[in-house]
Short mmCIF file of C-alpha atoms in Angstrom, two decimals:
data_model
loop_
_atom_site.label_atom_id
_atom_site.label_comp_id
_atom_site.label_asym_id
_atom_site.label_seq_id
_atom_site.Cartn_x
_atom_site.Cartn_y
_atom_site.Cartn_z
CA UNK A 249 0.00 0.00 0.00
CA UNK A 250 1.04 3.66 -0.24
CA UNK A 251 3.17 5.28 2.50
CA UNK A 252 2.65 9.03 2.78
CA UNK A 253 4.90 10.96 4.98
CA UNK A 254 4.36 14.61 5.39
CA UNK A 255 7.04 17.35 6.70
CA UNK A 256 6.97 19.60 8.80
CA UNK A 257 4.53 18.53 11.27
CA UNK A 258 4.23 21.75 12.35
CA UNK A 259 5.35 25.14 10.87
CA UNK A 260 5.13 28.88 12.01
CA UNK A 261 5.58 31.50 9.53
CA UNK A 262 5.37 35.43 9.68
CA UNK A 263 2.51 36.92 8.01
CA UNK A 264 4.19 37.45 4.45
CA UNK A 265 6.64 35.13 4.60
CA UNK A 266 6.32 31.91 2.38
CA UNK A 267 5.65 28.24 3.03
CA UNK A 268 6.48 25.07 1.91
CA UNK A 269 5.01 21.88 2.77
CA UNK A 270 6.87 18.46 1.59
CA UNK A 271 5.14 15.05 1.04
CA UNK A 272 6.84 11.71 0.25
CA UNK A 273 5.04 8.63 -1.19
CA UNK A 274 6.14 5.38 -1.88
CA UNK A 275 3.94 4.25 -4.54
CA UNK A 276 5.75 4.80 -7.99
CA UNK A 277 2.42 4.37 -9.80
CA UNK A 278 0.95 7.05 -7.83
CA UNK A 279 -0.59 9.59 -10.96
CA UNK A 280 -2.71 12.08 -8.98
CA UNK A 281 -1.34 14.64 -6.48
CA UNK A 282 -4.14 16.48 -3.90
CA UNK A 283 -3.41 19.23 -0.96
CA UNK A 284 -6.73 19.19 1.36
CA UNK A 285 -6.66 22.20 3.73
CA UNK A 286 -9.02 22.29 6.75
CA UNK A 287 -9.49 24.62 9.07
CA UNK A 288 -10.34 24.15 12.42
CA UNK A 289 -13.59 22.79 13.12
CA UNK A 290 -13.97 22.92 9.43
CA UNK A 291 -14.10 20.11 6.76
CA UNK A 292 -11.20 19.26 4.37
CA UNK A 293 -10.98 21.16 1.74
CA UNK A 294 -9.21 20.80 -1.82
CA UNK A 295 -6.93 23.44 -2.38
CA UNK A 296 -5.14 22.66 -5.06
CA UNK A 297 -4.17 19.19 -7.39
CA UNK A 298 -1.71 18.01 -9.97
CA UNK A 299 -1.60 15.11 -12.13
CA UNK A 300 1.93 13.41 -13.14
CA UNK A 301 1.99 14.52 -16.46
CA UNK A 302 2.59 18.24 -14.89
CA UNK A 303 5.33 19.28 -13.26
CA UNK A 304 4.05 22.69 -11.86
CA UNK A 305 0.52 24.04 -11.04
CA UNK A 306 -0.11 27.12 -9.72
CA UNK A 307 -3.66 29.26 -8.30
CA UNK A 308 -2.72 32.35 -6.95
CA UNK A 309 -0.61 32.31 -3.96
CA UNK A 310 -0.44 28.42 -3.77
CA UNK A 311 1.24 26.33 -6.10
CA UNK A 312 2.37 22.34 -6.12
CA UNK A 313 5.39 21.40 -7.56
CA UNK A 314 5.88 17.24 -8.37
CA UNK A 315 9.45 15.14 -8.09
CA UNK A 316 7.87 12.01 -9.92
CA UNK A 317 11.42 10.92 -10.05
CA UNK A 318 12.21 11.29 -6.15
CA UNK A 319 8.49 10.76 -5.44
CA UNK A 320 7.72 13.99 -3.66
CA UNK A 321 5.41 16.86 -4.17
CA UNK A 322 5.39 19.82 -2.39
CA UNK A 323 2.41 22.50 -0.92
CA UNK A 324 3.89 26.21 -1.72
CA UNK A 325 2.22 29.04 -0.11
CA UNK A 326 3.51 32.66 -0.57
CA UNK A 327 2.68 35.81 1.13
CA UNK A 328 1.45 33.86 3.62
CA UNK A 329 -1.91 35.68 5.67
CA UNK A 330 -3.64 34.76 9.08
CA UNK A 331 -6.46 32.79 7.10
CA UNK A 332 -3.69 30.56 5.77
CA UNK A 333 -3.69 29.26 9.42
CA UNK A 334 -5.10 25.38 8.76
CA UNK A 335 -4.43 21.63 8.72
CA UNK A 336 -3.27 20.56 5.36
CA UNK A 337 -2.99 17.03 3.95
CA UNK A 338 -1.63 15.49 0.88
CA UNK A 339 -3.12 12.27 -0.66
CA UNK A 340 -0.99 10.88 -3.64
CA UNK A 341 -3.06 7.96 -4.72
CA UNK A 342 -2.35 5.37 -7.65
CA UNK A 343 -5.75 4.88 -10.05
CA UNK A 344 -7.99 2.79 -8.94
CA UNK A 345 -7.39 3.63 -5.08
CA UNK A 346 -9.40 5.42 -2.37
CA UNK A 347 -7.12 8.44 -1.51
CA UNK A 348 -4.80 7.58 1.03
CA UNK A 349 -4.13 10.87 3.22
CA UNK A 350 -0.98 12.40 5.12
CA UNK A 351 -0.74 12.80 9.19
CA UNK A 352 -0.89 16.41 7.99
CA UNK A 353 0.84 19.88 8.66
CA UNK A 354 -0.07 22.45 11.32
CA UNK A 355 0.38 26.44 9.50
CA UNK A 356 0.28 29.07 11.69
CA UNK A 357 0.68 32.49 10.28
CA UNK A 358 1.16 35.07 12.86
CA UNK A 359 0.45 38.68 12.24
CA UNK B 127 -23.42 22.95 2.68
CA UNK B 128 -22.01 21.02 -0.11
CA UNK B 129 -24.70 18.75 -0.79
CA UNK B 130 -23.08 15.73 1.82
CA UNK B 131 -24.57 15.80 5.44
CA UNK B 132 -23.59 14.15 8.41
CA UNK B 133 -25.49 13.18 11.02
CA UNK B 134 -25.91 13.64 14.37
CA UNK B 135 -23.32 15.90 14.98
CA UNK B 136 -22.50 14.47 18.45
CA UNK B 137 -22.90 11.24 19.08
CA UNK B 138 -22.49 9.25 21.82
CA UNK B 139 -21.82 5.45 22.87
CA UNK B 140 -22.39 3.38 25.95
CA UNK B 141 -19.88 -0.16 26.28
CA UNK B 142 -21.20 -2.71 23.94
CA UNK B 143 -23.35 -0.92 22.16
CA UNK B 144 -23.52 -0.34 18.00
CA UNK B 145 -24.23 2.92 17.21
CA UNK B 146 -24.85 4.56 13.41
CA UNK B 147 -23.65 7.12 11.86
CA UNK B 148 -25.50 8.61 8.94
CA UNK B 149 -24.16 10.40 5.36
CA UNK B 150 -26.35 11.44 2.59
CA UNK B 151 -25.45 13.10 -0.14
CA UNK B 152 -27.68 14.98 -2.80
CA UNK B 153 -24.95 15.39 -5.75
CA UNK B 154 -25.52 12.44 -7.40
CA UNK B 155 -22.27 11.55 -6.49
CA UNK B 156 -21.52 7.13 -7.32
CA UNK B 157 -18.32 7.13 -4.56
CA UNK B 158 -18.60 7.91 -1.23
CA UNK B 159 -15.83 6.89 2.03
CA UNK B 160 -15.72 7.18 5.28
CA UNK B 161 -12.43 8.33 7.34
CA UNK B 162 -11.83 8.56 10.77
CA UNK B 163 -9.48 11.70 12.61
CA UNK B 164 -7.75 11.30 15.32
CA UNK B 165 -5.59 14.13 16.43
CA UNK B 166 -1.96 14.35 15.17
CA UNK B 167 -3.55 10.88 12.92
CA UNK B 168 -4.74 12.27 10.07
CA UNK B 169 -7.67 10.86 8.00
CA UNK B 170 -7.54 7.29 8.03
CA UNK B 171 -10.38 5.15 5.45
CA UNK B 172 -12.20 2.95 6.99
CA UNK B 173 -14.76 1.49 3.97
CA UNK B 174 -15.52 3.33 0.53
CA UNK B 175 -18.03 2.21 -1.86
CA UNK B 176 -17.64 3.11 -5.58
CA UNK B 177 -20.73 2.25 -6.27
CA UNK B 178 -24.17 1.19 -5.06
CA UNK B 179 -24.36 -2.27 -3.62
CA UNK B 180 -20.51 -2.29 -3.47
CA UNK B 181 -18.16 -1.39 -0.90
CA UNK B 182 -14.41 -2.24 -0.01
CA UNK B 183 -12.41 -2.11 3.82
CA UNK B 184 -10.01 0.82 4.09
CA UNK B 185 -7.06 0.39 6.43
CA UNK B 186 -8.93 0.19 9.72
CA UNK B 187 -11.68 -1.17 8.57
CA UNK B 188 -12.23 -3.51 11.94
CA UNK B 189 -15.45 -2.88 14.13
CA UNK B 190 -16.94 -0.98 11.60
CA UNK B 191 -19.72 -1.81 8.80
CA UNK B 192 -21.25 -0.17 6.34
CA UNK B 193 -24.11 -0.39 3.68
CA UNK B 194 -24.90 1.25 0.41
CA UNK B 195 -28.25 0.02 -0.86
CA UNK B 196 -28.95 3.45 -2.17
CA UNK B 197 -26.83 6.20 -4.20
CA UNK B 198 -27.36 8.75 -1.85
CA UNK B 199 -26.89 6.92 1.21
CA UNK B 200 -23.93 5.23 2.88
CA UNK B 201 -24.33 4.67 6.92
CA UNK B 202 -21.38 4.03 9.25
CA UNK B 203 -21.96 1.09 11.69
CA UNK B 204 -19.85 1.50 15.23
CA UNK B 205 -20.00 -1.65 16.50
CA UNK B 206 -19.28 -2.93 19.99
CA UNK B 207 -16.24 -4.72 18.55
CA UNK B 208 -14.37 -1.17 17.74
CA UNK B 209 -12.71 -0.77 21.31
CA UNK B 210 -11.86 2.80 20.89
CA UNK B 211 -13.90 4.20 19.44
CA UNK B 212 -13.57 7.86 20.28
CA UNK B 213 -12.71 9.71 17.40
CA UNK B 214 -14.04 12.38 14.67
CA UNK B 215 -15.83 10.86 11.94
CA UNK B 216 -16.04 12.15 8.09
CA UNK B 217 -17.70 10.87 4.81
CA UNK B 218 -16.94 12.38 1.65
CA UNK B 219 -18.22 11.69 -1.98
CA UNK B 220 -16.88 12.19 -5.30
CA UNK B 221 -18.21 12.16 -8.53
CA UNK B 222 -16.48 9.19 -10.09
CA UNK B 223 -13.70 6.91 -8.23
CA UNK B 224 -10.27 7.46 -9.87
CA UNK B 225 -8.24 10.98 -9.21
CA UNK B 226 -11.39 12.79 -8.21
CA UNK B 227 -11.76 15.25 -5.99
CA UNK B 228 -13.48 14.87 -2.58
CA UNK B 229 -15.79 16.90 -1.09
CA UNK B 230 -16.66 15.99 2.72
CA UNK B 231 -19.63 16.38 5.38
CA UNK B 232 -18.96 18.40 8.64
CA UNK B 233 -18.45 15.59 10.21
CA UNK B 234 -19.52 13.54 13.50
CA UNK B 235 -17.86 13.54 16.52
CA UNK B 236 -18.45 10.16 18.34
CA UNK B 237 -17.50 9.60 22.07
CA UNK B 238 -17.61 6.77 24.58
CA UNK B 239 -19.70 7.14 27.53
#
């Protein structure tokens, strides 16, 4: 089965300041590349998603970058604001899967 | 609301009992899961269903059942076998199975009396 690591487990930023949130996999199948964010007492969200045939996708002030090679993909958040504040999860899966999710990353943006 | 709802909201269980969780959703949606957070654990799977009158375990699938006799519908079963039970519960649906994305209820939080 797939083993998902995320890093950090935790990470404060600086309102303004950018971050970056790293997640192995082990699958080399894996084709599809999801960040969830969820805020607390909120449900998960999806944020943002790539597929292996892209190396780079960006929305705004998030992007996801993909290592298919080293099998990592990371979150990247810049100009980081208080709202950013969240749980977020990856879930590489391989088709044909239910999404397997990350232990997730604490952001905490302080003003 | 997103068209998936959880309920109750609260829920709560006495020792040996099976309690049910509910999920419905209204967005026609054929695959629908159900994950279970525990704090610094992430979202685990438990059982998904791609579609109706089919379902498969997750990774923690033990003391836990589930049906899906209708599209809309897939019910969580806590049962007296699940020894800790304690935990957040959240179903999500998606429109088709493979590299879709999820969209979850607000989930239920069950607790042990």
């Amino acid at each position: 089965g797939e083993n998902v690591e995320q890093h950090p487990s935790t990470l404060s930023v600086q309102e303004g300041d950018s971050a970056v949130i790293k997640c192995t996999y082990s699958d080399s199948a894996s084709n599809y590349f999801p960040w969830y964010k969820q805020e607390l007492g909120k449900r998960p969200q999806l944020i943002i998603d790539i597929r292996s045939n892209v190396g780079e996708k960006k929305d705004q002030r998030i992007a996801v970058t993909l290592n298919k090679t080293a099998k990592h993909f990371s979150l990247h958040i810049t100009e980081t604001q208080p709202e950013d504040s969240a749980v977020y999860f990856c879930a590489p899966n391989q088709a044909g899967t239910a999404l397997i999710f990350g232990k997730g990353t604490t952001l905490s943006v302080s003003s | 609301d997103g068209g998936i709802t959880q309920s109750p909201k609260y829920l709560f269980r006495k020792e040996g009992q099976n309690v049910t969780l509910s999920c419905e959703q209204n967005l026609n949606h054929d695959a629908m899961y159900w994950y279970r957070q525990d704090p610094g654990q992430g979202l685990r799977l438990i059982y998904y269903s791609q579609i109706v009158n089919d379902f498969q375990k997750g990774d923690i699938a033990e003391g836990y059942s589930v049906s899906r006799e209708k599209k809309e519908s897939f019910p969580l079963t806590v049962t007296s076998a699940q020894k800790n039970p304690t935990a957040f519960y959240l179903c999500a649906s998606s429109t088709g199975f493979q590299d879709e994305k999820l969209f979850f209820g607000s989930g239920t939080q069950l607790s042990v009396l």
